[in-house]
PDB file of N, CA and C and ligand atoms in Angstrom:
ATOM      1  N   UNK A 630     -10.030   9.374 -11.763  1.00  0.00           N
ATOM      2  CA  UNK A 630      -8.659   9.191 -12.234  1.00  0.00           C
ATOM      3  C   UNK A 630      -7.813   8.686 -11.076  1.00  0.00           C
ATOM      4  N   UNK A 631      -7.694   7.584 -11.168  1.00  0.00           N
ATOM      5  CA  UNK A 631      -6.576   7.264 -10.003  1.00  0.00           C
ATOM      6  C   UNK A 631      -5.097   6.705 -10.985  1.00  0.00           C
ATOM      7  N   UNK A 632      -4.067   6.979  -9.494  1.00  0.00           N
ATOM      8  CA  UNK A 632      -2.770   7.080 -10.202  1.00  0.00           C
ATOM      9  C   UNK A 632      -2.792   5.379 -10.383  1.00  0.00           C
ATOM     10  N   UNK A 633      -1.532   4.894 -11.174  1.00  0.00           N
ATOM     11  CA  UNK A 633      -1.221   3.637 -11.400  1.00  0.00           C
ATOM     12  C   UNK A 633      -0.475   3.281  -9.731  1.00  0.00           C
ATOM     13  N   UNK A 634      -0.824   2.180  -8.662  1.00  0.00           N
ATOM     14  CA  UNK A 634      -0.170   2.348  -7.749  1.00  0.00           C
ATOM     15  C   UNK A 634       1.254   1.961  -7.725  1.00  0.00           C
ATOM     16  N   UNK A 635       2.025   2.472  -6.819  1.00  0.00           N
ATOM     17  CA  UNK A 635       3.471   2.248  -6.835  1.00  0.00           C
ATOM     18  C   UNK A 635       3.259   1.517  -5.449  1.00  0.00           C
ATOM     19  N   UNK A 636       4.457   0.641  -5.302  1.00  0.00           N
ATOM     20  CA  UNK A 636       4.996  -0.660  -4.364  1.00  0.00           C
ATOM     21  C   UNK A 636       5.201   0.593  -3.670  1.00  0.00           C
ATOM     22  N   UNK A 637       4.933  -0.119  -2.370  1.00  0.00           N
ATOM     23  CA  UNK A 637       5.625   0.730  -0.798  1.00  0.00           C
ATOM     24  C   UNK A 637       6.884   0.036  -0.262  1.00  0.00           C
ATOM     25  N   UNK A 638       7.541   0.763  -0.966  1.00  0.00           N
ATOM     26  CA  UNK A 638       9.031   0.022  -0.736  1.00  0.00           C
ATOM     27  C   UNK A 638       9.839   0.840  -0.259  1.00  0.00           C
ATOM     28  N   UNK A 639      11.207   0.921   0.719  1.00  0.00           N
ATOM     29  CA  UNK A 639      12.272   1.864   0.822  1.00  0.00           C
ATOM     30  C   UNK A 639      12.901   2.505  -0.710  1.00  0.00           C
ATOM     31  N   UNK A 640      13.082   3.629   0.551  1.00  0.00           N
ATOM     32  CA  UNK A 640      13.787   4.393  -1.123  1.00  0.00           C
ATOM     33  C   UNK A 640      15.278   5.201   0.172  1.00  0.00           C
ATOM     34  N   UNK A 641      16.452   3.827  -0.258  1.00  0.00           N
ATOM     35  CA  UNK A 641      17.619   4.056   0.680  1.00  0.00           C
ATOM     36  C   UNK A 641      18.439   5.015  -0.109  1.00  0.00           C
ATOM     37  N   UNK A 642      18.627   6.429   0.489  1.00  0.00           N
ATOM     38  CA  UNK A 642      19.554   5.870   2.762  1.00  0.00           C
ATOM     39  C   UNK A 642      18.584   6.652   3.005  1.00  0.00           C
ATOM     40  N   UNK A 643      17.641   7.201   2.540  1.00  0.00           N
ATOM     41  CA  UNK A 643      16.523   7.865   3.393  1.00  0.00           C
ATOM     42  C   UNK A 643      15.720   7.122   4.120  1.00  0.00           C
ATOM     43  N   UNK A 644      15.059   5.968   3.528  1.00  0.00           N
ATOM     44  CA  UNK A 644      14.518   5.251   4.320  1.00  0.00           C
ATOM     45  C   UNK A 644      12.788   5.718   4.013  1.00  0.00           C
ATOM     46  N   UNK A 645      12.763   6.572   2.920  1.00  0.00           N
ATOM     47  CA  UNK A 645      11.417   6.364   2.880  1.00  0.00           C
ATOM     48  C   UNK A 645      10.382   5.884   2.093  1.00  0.00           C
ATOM     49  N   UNK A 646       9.450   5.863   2.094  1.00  0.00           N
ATOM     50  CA  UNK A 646       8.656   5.099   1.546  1.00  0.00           C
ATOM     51  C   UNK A 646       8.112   5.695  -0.257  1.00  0.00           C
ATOM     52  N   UNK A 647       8.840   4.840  -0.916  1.00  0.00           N
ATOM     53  CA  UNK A 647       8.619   5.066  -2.741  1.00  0.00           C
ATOM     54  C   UNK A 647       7.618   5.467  -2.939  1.00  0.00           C
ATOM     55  N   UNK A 648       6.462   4.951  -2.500  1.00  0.00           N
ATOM     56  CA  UNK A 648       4.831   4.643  -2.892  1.00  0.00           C
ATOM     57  C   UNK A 648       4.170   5.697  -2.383  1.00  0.00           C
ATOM     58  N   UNK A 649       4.861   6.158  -0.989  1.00  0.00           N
ATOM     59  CA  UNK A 649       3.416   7.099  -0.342  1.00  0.00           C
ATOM     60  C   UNK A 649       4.348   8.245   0.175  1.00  0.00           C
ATOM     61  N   UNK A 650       5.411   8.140   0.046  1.00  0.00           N
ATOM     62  CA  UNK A 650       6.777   9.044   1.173  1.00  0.00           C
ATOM     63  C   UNK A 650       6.776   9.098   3.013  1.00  0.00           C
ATOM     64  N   UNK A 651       5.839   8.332   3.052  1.00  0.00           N
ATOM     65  CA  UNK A 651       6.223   8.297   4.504  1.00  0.00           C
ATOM     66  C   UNK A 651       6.737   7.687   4.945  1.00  0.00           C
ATOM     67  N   UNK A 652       7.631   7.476   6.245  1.00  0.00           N
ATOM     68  CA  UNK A 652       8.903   6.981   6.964  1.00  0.00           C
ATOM     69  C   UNK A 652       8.817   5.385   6.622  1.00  0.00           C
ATOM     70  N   UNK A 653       9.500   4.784   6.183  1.00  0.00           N
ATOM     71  CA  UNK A 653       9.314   3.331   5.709  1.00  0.00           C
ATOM     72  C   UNK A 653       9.673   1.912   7.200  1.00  0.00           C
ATOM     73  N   UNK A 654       8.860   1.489   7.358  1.00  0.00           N
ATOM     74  CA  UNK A 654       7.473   1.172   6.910  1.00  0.00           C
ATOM     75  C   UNK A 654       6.313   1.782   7.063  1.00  0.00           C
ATOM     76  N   UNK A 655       5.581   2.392   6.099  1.00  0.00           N
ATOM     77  CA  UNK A 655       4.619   3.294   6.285  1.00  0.00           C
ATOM     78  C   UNK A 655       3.628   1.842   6.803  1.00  0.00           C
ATOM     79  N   UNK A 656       2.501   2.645   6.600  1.00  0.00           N
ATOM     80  CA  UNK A 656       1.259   1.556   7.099  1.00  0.00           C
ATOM     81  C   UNK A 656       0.763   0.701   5.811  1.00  0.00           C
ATOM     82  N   UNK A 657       0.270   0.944   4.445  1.00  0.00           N
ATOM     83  CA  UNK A 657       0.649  -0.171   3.474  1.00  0.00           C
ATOM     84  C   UNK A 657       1.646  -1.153   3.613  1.00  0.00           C
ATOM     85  N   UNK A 658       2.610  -0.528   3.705  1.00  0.00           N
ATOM     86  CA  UNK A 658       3.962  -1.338   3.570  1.00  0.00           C
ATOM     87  C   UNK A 658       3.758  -2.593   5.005  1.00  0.00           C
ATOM     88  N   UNK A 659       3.141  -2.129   5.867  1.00  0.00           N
ATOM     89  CA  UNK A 659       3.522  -2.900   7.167  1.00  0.00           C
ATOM     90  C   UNK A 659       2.231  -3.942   6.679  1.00  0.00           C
ATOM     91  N   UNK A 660       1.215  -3.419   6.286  1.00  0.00           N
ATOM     92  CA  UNK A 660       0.130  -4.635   5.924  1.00  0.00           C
ATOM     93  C   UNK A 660       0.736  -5.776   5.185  1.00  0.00           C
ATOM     94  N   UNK A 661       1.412  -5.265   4.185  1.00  0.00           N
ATOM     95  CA  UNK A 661       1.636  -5.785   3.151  1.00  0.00           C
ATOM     96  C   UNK A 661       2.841  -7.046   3.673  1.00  0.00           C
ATOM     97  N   UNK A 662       3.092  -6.627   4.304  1.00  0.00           N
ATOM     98  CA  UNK A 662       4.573  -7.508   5.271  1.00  0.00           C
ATOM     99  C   UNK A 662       3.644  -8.472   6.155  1.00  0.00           C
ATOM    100  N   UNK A 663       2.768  -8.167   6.902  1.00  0.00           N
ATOM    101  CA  UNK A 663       2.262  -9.209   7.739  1.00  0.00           C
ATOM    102  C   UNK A 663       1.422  -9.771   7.020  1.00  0.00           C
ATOM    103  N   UNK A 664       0.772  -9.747   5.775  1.00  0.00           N
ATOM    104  CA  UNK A 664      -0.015 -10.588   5.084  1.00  0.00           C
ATOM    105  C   UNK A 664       1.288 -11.658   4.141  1.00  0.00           C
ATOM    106  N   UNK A 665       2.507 -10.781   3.703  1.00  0.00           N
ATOM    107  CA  UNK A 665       3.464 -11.737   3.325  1.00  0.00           C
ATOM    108  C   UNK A 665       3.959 -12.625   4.230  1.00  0.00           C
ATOM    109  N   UNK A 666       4.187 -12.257   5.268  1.00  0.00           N
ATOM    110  CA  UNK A 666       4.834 -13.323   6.514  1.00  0.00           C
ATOM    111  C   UNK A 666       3.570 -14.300   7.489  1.00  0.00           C
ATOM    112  N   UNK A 667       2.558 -13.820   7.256  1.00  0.00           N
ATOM    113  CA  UNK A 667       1.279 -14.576   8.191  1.00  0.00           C
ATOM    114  C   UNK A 667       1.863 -15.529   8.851  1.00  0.00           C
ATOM    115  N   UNK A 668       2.385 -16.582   7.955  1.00  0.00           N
ATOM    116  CA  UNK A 668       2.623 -17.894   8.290  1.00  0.00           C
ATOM    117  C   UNK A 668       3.848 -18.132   8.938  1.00  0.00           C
ATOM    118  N   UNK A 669       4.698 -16.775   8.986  1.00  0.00           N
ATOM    119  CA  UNK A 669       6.014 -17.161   9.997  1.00  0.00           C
ATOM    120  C   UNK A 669       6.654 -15.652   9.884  1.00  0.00           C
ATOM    121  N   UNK A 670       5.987 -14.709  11.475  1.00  0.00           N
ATOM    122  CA  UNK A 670       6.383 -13.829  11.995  1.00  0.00           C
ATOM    123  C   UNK A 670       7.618 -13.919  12.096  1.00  0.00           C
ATOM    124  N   UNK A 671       8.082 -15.275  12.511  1.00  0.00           N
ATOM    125  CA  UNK A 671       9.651 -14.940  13.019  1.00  0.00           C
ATOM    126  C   UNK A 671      11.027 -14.234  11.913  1.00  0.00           C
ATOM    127  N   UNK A 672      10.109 -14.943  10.821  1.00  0.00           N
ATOM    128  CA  UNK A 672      10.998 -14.710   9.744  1.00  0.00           C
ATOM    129  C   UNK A 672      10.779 -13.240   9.651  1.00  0.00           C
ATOM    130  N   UNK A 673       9.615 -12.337   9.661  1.00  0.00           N
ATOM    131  CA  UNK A 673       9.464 -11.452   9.273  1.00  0.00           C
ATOM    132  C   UNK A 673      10.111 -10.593  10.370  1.00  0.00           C
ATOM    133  N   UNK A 674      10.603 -11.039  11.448  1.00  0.00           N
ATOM    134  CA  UNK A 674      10.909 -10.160  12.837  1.00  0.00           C
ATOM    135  C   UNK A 674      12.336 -10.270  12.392  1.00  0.00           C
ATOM    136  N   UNK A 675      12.934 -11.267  11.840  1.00  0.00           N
ATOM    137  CA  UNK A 675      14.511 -11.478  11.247  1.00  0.00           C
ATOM    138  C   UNK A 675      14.499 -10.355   9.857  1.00  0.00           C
ATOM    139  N   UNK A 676      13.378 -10.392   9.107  1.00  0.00           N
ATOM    140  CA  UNK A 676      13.630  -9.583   8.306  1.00  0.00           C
ATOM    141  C   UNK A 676      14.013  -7.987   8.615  1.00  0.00           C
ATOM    142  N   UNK A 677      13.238  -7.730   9.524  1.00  0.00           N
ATOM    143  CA  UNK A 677      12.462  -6.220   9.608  1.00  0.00           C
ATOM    144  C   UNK A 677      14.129  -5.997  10.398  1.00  0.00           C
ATOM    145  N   UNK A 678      14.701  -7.023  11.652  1.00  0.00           N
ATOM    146  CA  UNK A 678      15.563  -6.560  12.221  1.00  0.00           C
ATOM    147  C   UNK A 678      16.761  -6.403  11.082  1.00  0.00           C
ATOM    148  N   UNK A 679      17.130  -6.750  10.161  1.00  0.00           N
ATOM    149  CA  UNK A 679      18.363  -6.635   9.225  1.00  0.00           C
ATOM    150  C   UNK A 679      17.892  -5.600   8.628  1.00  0.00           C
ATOM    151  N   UNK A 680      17.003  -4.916   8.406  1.00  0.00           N
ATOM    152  CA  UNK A 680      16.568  -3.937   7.381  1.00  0.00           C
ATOM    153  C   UNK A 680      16.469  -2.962   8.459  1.00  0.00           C
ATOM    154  N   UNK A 681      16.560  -2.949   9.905  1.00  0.00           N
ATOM    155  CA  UNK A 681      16.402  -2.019  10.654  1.00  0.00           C
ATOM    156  C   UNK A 681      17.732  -1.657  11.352  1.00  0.00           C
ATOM    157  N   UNK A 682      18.654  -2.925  10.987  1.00  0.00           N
ATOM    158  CA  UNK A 682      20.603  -2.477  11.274  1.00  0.00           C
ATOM    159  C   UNK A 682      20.633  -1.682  10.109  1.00  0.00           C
ATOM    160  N   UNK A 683      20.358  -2.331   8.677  1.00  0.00           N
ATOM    161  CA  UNK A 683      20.802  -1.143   7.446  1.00  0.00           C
ATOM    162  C   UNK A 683      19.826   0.055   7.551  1.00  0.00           C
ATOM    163  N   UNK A 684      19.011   0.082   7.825  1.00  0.00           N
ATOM    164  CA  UNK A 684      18.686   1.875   7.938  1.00  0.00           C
ATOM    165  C   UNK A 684      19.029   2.448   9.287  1.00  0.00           C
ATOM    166  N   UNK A 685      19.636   2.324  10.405  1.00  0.00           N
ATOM    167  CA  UNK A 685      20.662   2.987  11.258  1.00  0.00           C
ATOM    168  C   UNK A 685      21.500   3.071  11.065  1.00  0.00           C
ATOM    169  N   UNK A 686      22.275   2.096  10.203  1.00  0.00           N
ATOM    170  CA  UNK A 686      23.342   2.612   9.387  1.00  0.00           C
ATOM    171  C   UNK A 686      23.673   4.141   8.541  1.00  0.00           C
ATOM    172  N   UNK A 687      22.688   3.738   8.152  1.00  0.00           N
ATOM    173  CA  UNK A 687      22.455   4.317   6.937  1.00  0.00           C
ATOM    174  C   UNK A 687      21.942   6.278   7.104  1.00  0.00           C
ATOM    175  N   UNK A 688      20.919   5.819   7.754  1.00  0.00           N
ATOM    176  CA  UNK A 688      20.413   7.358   8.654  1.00  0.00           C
ATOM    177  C   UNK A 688      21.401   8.037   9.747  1.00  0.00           C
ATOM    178  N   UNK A 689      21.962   7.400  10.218  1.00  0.00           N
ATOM    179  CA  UNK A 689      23.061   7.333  11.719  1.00  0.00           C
ATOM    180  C   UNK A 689      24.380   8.579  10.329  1.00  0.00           C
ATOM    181  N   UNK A 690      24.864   8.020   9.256  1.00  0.00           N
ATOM    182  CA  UNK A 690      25.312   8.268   8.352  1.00  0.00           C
ATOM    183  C   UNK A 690      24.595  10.103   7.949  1.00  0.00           C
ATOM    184  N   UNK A 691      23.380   9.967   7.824  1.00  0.00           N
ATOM    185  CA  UNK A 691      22.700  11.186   7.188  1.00  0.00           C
ATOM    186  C   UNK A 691      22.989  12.366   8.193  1.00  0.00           C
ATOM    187  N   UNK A 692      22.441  11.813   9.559  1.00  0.00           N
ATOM    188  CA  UNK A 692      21.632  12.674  10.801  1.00  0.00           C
ATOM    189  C   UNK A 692      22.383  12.591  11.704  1.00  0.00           C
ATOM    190  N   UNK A 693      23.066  11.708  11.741  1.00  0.00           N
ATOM    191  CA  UNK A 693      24.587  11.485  13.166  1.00  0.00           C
ATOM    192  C   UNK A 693      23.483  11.981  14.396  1.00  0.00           C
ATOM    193  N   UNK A 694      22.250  11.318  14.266  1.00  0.00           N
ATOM    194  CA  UNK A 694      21.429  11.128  15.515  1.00  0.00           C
ATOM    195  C   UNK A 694      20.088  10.692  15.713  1.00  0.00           C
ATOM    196  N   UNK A 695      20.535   9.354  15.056  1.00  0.00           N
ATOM    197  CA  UNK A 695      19.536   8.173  15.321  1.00  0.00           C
ATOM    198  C   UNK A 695      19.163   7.550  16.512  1.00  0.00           C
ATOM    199  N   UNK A 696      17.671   7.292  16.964  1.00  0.00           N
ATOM    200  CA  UNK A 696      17.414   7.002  18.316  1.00  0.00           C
ATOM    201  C   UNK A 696      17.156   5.133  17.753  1.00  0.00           C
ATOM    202  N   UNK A 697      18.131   4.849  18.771  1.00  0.00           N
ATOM    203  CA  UNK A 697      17.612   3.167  18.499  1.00  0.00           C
ATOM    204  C   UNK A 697      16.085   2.663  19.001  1.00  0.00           C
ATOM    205  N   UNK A 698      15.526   3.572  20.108  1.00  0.00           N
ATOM    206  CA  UNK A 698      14.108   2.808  20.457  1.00  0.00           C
ATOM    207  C   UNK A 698      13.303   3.199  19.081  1.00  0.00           C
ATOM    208  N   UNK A 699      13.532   4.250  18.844  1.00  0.00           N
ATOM    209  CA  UNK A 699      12.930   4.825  17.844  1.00  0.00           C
ATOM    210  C   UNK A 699      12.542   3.873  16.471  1.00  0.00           C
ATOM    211  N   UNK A 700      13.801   3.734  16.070  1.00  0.00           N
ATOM    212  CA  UNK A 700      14.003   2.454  14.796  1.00  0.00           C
ATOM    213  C   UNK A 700      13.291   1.155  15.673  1.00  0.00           C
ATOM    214  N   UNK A 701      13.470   0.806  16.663  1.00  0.00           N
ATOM    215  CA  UNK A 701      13.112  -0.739  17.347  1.00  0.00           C
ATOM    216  C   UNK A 701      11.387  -0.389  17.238  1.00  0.00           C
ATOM    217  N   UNK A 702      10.597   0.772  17.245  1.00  0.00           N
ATOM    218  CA  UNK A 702       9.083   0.749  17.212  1.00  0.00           C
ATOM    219  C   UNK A 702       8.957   0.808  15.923  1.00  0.00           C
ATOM    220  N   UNK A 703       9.507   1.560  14.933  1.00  0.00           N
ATOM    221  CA  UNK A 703       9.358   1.836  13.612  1.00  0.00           C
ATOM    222  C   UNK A 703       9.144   0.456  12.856  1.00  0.00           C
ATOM    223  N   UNK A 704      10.179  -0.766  13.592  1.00  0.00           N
ATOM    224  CA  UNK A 704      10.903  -1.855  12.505  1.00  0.00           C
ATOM    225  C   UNK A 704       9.963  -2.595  13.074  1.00  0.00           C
ATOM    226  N   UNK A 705       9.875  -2.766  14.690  1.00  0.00           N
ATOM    227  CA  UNK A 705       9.903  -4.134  14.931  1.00  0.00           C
ATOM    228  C   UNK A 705       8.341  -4.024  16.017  1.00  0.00           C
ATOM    229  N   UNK A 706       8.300  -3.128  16.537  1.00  0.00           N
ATOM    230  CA  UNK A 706       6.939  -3.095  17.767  1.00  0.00           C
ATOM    231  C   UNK A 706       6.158  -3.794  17.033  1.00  0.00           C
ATOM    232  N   UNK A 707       5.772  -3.045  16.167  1.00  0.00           N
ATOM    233  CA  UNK A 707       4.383  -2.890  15.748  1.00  0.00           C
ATOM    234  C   UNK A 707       3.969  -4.490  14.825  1.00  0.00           C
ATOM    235  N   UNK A 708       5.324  -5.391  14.733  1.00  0.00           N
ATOM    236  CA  UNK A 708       5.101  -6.501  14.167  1.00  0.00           C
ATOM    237  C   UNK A 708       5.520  -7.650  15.149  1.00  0.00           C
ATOM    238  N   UNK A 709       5.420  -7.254  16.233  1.00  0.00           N
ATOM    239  CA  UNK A 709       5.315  -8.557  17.237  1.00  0.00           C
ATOM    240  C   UNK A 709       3.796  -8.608  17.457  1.00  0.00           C
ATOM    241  N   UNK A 710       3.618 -10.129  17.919  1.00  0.00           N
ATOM    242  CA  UNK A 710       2.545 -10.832  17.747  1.00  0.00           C
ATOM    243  C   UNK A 710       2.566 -10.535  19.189  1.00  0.00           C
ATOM    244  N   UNK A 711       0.659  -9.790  18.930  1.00  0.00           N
ATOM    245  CA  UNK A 711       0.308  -9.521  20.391  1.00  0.00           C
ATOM    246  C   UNK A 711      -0.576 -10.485  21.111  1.00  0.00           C
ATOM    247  N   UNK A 712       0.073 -11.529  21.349  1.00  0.00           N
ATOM    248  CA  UNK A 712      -0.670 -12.943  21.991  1.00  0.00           C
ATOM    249  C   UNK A 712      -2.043 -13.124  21.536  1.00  0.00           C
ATOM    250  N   UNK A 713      -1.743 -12.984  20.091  1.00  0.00           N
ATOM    251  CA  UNK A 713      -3.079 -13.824  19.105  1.00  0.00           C
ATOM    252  C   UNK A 713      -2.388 -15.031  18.468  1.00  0.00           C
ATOM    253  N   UNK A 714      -1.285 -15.525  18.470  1.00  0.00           N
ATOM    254  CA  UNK A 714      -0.886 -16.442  17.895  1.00  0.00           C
ATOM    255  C   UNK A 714      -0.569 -17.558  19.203  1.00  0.00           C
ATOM    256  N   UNK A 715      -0.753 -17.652  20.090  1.00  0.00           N
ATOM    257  CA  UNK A 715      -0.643 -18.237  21.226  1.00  0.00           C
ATOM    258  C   UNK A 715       0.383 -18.645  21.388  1.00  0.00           C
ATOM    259  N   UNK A 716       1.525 -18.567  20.998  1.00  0.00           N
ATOM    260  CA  UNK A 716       3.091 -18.328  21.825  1.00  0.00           C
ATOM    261  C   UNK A 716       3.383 -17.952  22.781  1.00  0.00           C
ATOM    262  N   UNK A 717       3.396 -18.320  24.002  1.00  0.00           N
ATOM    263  CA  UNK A 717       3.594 -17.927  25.594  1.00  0.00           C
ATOM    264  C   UNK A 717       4.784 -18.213  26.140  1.00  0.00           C
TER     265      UNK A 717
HETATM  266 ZN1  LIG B 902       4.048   3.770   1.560  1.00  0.00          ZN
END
């Protein structure tokens, strides 16, 4: 019996993940982003950064103590291109 799957999407101002509940971008969600963007990280590094001002917003709002490196590994580390795309 498996469930019908649900999209790994934000579920705002929490910020977490619809599909699995973990901190958004969980790890589906982040696959799912670099197989959508393959062809142009940059866009996806523009994406992740606007979606990573609205959830400091947004959390900053909840917790009145949001760590910005924190959000910058969450949003953005883990989707810079680690010199496999040969951009130097
Ligand atoms: Zn998820």
């Amino acid at each position: 019996m498996s469930r019908p799957a649900r999209p790994h999407l934000p579920m705002r101002p929490l910020w977490r993940c619809r599909g699995c509940g973990a901190e958004w971008p969980c790890q589906p969600a982040r696959l799912a982003l670099l197989v959508d963007y393959r062809e142009d990280r940059t866009a996806l590094l523009i994406y992740l950064g606007t979606l990573m001002v609205e959830a400091g917003t947004q959390l900053s709002q909840l917790n009145g103590h949001v760590v910005p490196e924190d959000l910058a590994g969450r949003f953005l580390t883990w989707a810079r291109a680690r010199g496999s795309d040969g951009s130097s």
